[in-house]
PDB file of C-alpha atoms and ligand atoms in Angstrom:
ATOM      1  CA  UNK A1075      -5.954 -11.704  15.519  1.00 89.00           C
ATOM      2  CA  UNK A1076      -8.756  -9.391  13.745  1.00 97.00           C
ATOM      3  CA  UNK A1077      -9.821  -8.363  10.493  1.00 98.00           C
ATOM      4  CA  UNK A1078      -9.021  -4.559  10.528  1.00 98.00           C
ATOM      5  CA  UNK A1079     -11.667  -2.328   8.489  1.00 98.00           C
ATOM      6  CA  UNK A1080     -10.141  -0.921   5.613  1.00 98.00           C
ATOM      7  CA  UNK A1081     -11.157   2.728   4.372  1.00 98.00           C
ATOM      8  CA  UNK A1082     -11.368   3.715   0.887  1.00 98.00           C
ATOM      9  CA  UNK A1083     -11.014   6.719  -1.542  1.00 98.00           C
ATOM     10  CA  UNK A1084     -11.992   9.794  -1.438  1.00 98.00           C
ATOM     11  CA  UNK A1085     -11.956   8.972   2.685  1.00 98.00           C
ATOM     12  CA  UNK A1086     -10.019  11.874   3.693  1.00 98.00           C
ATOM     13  CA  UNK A1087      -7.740   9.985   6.101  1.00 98.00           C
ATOM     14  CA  UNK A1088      -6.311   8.089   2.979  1.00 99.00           C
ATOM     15  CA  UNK A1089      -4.546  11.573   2.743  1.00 98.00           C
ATOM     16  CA  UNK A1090      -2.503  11.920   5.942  1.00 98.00           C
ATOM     17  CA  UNK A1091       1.259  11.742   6.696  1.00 98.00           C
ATOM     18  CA  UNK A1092       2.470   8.820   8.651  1.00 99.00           C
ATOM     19  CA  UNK A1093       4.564   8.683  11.488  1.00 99.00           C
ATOM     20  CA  UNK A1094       7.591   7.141  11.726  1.00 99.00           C
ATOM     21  CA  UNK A1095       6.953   4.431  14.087  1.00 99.00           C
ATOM     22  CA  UNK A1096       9.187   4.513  17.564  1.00 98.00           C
ATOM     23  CA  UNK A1097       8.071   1.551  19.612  1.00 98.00           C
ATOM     24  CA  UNK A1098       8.960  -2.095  18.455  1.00 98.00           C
ATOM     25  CA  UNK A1099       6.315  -3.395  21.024  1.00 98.00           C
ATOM     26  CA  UNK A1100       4.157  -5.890  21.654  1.00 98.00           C
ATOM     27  CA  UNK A1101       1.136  -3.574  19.959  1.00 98.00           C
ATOM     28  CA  UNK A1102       3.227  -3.295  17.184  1.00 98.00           C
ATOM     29  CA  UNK A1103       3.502  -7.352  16.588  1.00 98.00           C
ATOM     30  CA  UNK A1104      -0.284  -7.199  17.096  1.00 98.00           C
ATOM     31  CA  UNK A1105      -0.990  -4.795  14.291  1.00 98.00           C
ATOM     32  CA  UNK A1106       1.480  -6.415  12.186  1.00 98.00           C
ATOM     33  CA  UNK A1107       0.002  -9.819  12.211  1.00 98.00           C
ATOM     34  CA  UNK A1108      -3.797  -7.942  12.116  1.00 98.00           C
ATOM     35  CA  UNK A1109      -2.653  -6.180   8.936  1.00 99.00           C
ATOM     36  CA  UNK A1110      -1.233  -9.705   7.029  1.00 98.00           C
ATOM     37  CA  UNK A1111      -4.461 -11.432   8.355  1.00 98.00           C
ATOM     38  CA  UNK A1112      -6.858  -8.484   6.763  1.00 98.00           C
ATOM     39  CA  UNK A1113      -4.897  -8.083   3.737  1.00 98.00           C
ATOM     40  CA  UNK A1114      -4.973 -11.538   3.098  1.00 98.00           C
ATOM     41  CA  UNK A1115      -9.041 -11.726   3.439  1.00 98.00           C
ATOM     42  CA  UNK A1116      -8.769  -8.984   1.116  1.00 98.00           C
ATOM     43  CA  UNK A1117      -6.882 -11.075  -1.577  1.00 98.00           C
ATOM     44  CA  UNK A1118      -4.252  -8.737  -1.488  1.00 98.00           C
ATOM     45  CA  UNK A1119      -0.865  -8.263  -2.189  1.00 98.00           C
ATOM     46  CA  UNK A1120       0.008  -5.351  -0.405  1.00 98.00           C
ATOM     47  CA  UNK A1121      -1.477  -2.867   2.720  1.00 99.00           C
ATOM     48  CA  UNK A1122      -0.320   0.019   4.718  1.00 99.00           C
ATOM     49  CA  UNK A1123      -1.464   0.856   7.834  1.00 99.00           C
ATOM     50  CA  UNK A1124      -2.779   4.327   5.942  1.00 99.00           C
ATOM     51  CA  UNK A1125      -5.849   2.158   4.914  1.00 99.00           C
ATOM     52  CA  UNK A1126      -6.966   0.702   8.075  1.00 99.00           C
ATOM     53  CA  UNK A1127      -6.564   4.171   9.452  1.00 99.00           C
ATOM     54  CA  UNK A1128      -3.308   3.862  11.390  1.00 98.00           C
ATOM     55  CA  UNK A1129      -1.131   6.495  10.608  1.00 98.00           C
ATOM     56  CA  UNK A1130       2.678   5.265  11.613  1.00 98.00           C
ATOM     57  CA  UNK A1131       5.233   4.298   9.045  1.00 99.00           C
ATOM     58  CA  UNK A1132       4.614   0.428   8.087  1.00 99.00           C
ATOM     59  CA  UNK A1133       3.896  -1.900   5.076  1.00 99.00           C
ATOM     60  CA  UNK A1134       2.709  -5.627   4.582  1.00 99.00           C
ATOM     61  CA  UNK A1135       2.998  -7.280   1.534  1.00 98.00           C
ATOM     62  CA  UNK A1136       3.322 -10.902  -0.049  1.00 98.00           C
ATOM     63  CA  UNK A1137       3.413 -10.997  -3.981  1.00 98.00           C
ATOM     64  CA  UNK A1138       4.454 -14.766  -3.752  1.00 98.00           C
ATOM     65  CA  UNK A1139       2.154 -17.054  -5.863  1.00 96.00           C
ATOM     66  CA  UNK A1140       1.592 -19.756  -2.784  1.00 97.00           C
ATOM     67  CA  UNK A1141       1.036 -16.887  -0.277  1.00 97.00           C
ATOM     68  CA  UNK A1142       3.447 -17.895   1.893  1.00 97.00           C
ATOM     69  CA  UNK A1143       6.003 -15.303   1.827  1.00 98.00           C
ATOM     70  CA  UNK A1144       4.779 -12.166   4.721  1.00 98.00           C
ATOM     71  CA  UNK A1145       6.894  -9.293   4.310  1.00 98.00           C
ATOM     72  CA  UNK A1146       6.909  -6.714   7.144  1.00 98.00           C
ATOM     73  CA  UNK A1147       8.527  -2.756   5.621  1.00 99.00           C
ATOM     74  CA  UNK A1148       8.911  -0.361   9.132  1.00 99.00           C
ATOM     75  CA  UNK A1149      10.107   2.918   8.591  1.00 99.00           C
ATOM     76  CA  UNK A1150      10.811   2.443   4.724  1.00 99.00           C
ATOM     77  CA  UNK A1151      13.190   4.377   2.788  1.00 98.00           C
ATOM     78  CA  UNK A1152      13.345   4.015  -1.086  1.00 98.00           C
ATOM     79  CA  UNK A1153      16.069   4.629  -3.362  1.00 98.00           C
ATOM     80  CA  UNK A1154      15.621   4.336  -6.869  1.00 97.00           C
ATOM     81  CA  UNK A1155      18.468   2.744  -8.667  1.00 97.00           C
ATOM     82  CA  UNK A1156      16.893   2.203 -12.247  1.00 93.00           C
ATOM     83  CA  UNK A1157      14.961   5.687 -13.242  1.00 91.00           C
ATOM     84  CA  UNK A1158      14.197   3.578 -16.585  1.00 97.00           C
ATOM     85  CA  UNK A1159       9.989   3.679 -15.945  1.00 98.00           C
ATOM     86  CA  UNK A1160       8.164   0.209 -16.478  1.00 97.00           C
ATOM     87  CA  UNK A1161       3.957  -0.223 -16.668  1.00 98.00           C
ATOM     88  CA  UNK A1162       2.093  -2.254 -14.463  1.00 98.00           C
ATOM     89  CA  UNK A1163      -1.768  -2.916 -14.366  1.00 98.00           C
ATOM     90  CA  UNK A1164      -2.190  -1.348 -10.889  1.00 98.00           C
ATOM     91  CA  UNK A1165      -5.091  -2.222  -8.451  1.00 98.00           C
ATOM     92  CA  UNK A1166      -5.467  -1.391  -4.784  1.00 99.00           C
ATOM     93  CA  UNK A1167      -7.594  -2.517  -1.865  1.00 98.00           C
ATOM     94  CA  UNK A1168      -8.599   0.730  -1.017  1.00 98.00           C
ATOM     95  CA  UNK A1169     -10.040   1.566  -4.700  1.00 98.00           C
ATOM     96  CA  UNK A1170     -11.719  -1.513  -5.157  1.00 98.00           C
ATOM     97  CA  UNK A1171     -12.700  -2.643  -8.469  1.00 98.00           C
ATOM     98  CA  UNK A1172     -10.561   0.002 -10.234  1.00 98.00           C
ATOM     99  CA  UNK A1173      -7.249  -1.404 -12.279  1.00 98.00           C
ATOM    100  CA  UNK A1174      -5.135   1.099 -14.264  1.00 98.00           C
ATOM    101  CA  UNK A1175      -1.672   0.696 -16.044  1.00 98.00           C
ATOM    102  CA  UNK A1176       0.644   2.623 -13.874  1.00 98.00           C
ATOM    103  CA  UNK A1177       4.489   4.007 -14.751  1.00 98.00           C
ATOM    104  CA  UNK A1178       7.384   4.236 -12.344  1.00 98.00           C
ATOM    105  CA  UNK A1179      11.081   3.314 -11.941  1.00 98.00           C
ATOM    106  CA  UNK A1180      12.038  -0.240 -12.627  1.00 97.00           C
ATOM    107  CA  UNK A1181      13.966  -0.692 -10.160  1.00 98.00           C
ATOM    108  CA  UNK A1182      14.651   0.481  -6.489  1.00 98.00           C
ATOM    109  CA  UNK A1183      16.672  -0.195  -3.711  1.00 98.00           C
ATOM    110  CA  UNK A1184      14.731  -0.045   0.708  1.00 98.00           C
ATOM    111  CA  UNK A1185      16.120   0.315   3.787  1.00 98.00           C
ATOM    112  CA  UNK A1186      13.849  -0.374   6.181  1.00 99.00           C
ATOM    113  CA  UNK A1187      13.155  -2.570   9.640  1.00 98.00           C
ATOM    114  CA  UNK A1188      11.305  -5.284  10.507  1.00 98.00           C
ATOM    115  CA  UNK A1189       9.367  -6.079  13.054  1.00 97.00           C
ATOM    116  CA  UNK A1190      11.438  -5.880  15.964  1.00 97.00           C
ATOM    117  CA  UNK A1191      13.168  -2.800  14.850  1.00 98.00           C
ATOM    118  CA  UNK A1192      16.464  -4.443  13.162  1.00 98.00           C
ATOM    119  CA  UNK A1193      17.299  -2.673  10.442  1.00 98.00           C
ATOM    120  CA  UNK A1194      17.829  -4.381   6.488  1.00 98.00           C
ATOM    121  CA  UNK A1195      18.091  -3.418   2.770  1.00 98.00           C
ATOM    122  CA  UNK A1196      16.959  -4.885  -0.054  1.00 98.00           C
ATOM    123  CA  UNK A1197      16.883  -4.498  -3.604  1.00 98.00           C
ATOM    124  CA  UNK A1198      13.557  -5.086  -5.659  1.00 98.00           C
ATOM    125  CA  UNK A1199      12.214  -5.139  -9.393  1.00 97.00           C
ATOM    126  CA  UNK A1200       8.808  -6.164 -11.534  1.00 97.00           C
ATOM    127  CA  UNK A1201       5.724  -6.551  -8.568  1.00 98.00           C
ATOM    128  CA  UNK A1202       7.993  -6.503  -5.792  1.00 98.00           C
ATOM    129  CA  UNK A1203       9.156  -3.161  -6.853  1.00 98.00           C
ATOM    130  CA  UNK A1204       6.030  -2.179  -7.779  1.00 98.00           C
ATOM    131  CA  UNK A1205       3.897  -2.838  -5.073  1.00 98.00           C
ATOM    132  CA  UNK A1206       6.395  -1.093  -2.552  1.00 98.00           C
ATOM    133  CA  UNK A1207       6.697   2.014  -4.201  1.00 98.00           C
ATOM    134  CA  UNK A1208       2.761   2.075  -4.147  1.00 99.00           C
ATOM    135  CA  UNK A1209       2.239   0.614  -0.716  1.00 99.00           C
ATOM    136  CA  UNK A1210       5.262   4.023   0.252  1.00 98.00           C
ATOM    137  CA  UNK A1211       2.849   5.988  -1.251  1.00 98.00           C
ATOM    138  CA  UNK A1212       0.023   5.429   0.964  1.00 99.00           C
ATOM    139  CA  UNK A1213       2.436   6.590   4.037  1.00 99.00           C
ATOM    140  CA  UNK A1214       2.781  10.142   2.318  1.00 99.00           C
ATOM    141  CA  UNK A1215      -1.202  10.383   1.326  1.00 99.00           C
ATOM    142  CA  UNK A1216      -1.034   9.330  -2.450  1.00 98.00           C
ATOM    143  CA  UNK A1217      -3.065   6.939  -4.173  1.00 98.00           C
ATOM    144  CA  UNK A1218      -2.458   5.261  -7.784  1.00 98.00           C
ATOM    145  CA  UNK A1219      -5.588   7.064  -8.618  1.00 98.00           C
ATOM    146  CA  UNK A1220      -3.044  10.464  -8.621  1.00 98.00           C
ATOM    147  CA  UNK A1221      -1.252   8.803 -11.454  1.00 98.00           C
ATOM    148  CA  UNK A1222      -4.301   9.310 -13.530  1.00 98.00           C
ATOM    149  CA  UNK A1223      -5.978  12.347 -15.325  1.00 98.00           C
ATOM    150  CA  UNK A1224      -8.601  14.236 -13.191  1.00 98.00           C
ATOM    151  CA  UNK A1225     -10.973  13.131 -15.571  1.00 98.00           C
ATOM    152  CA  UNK A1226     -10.084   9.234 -14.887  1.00 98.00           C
ATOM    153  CA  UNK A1227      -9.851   9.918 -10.835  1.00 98.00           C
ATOM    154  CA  UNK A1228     -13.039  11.592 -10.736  1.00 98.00           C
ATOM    155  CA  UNK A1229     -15.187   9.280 -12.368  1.00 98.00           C
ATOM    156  CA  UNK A1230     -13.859   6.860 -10.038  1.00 98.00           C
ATOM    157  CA  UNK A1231     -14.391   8.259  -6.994  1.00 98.00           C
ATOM    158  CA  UNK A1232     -18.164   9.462  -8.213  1.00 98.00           C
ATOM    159  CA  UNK A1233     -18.565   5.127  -8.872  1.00 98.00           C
ATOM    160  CA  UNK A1234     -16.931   4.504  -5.342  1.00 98.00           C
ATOM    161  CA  UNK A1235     -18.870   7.525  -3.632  1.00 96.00           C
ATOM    162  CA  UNK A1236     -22.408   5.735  -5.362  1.00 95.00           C
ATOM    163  CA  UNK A1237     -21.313   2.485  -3.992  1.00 90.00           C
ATOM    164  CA  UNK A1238     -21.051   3.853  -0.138  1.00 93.00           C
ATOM    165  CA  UNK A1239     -24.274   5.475  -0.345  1.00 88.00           C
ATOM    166  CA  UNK A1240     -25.912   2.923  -1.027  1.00 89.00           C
ATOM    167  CA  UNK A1241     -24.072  -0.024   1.231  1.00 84.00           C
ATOM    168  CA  UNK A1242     -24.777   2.702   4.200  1.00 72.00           C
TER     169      UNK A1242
HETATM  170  C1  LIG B 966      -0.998  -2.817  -4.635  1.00 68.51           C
HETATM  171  O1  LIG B 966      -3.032  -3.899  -4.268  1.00 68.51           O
HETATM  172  C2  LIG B 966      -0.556  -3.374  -5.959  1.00 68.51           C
HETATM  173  O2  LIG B 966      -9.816  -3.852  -6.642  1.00 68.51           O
HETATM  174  C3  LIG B 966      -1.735  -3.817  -3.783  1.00 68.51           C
HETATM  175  O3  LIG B 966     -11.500  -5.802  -5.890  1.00 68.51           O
HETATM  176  C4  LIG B 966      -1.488  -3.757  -6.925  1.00 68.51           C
HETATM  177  O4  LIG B 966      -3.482  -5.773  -3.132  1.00 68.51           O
HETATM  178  C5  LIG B 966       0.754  -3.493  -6.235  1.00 68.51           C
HETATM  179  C6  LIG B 966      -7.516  -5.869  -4.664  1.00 68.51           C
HETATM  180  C7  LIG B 966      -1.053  -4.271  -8.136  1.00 68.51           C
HETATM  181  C8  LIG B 966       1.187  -4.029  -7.444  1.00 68.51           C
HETATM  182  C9  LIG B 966       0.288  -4.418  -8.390  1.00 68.51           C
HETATM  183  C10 LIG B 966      -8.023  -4.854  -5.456  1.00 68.51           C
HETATM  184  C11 LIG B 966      -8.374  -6.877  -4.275  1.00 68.51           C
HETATM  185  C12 LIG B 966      -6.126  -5.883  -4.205  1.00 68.51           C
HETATM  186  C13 LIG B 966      -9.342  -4.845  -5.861  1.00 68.51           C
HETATM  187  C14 LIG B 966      -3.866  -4.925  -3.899  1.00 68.51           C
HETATM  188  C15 LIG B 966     -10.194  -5.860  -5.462  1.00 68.51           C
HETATM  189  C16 LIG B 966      -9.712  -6.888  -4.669  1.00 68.51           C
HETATM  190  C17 LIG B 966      -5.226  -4.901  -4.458  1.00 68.51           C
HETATM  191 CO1  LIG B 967      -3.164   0.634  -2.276  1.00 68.51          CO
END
């Protein structure tokens, strides 16, 4: 297993479209397991391949308290089934150090596959909910930081920008 680099805002790349993926393959078990294994170095919750620069359609995520409960989202497709808006305090591994409160549906319904390409559906609310609608987001090129006013978003990418200066 490895410890995938993970890029952060404004990196341009954090921006692209990802592919749906085609090929339930070996190299897809691989990046699977590297994704859990950097995302829980990180101490996070949630990661899509967007932020270590891989741009196919495919989430990890555990928001268990022990850690002990991977989740693998391929090709995820959201529903939502509770347009009722709920706030969350919002963090994410690519905007590190940065927490906001964050709106969006309560509650939502994915279709999605898992690692070997079998196809499921569940239904999600509070974190769960949360963190897959943001981790979705990173497959179409969107951030938390959006969410924000430009005011809020710029001042944290000018910190973040500061910070890669001078760690480079
Ligand atoms: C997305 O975020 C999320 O700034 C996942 O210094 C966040 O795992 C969904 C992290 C909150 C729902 C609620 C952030 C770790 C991790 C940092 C993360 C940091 C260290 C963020
Ligand atoms: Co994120």
């Amino acid at each position: 297993m490895a410890i995938l680099e993970i890029i952060e805002f404004p990196h341009p790349n954090l921006r692209k479209i990802a592919e749906p993926v085609t090929a339930f393959d070996a190299k897809l078990g691989r990046l699977v397991d590297d994704m859990f294994e950097t995302m829980y170095e990180a101490n996070g919750i949630g990661l899509a391949a967007t932020q270590v620069d891989i741009h196919k359609r495919l989430l990890v995520l555990d928001t268990s308290e022990e850690k002990d409960n991977p989740q693998v989202f391929v090709n995820p497709i959201i529903e939502i089934i509770e347009s009722d808006l709920s706030e969350y305090d919002e963090g994410c591994l690519s905007v590190p150090g940065f927490y906001e409160t964050i709106s969006r549906p309560k509650k939502i319904k994915v279709e999605a596959q898992n690692r070997v390409g079998e196809k499921f559906s569940i239904e999600a609310e509070g974190i769960l909910s949360v963190c897959i609608q943001h981790e979705i987001d990173h497959l179409d090129g969107k951030l938390f930081v959006d969410y924000l006013s430009s005011l809020k978003r710029n001042r944290i990418r000018d910190k973040l920008q500061k910070d890669h200066k001078s760690s480079s």
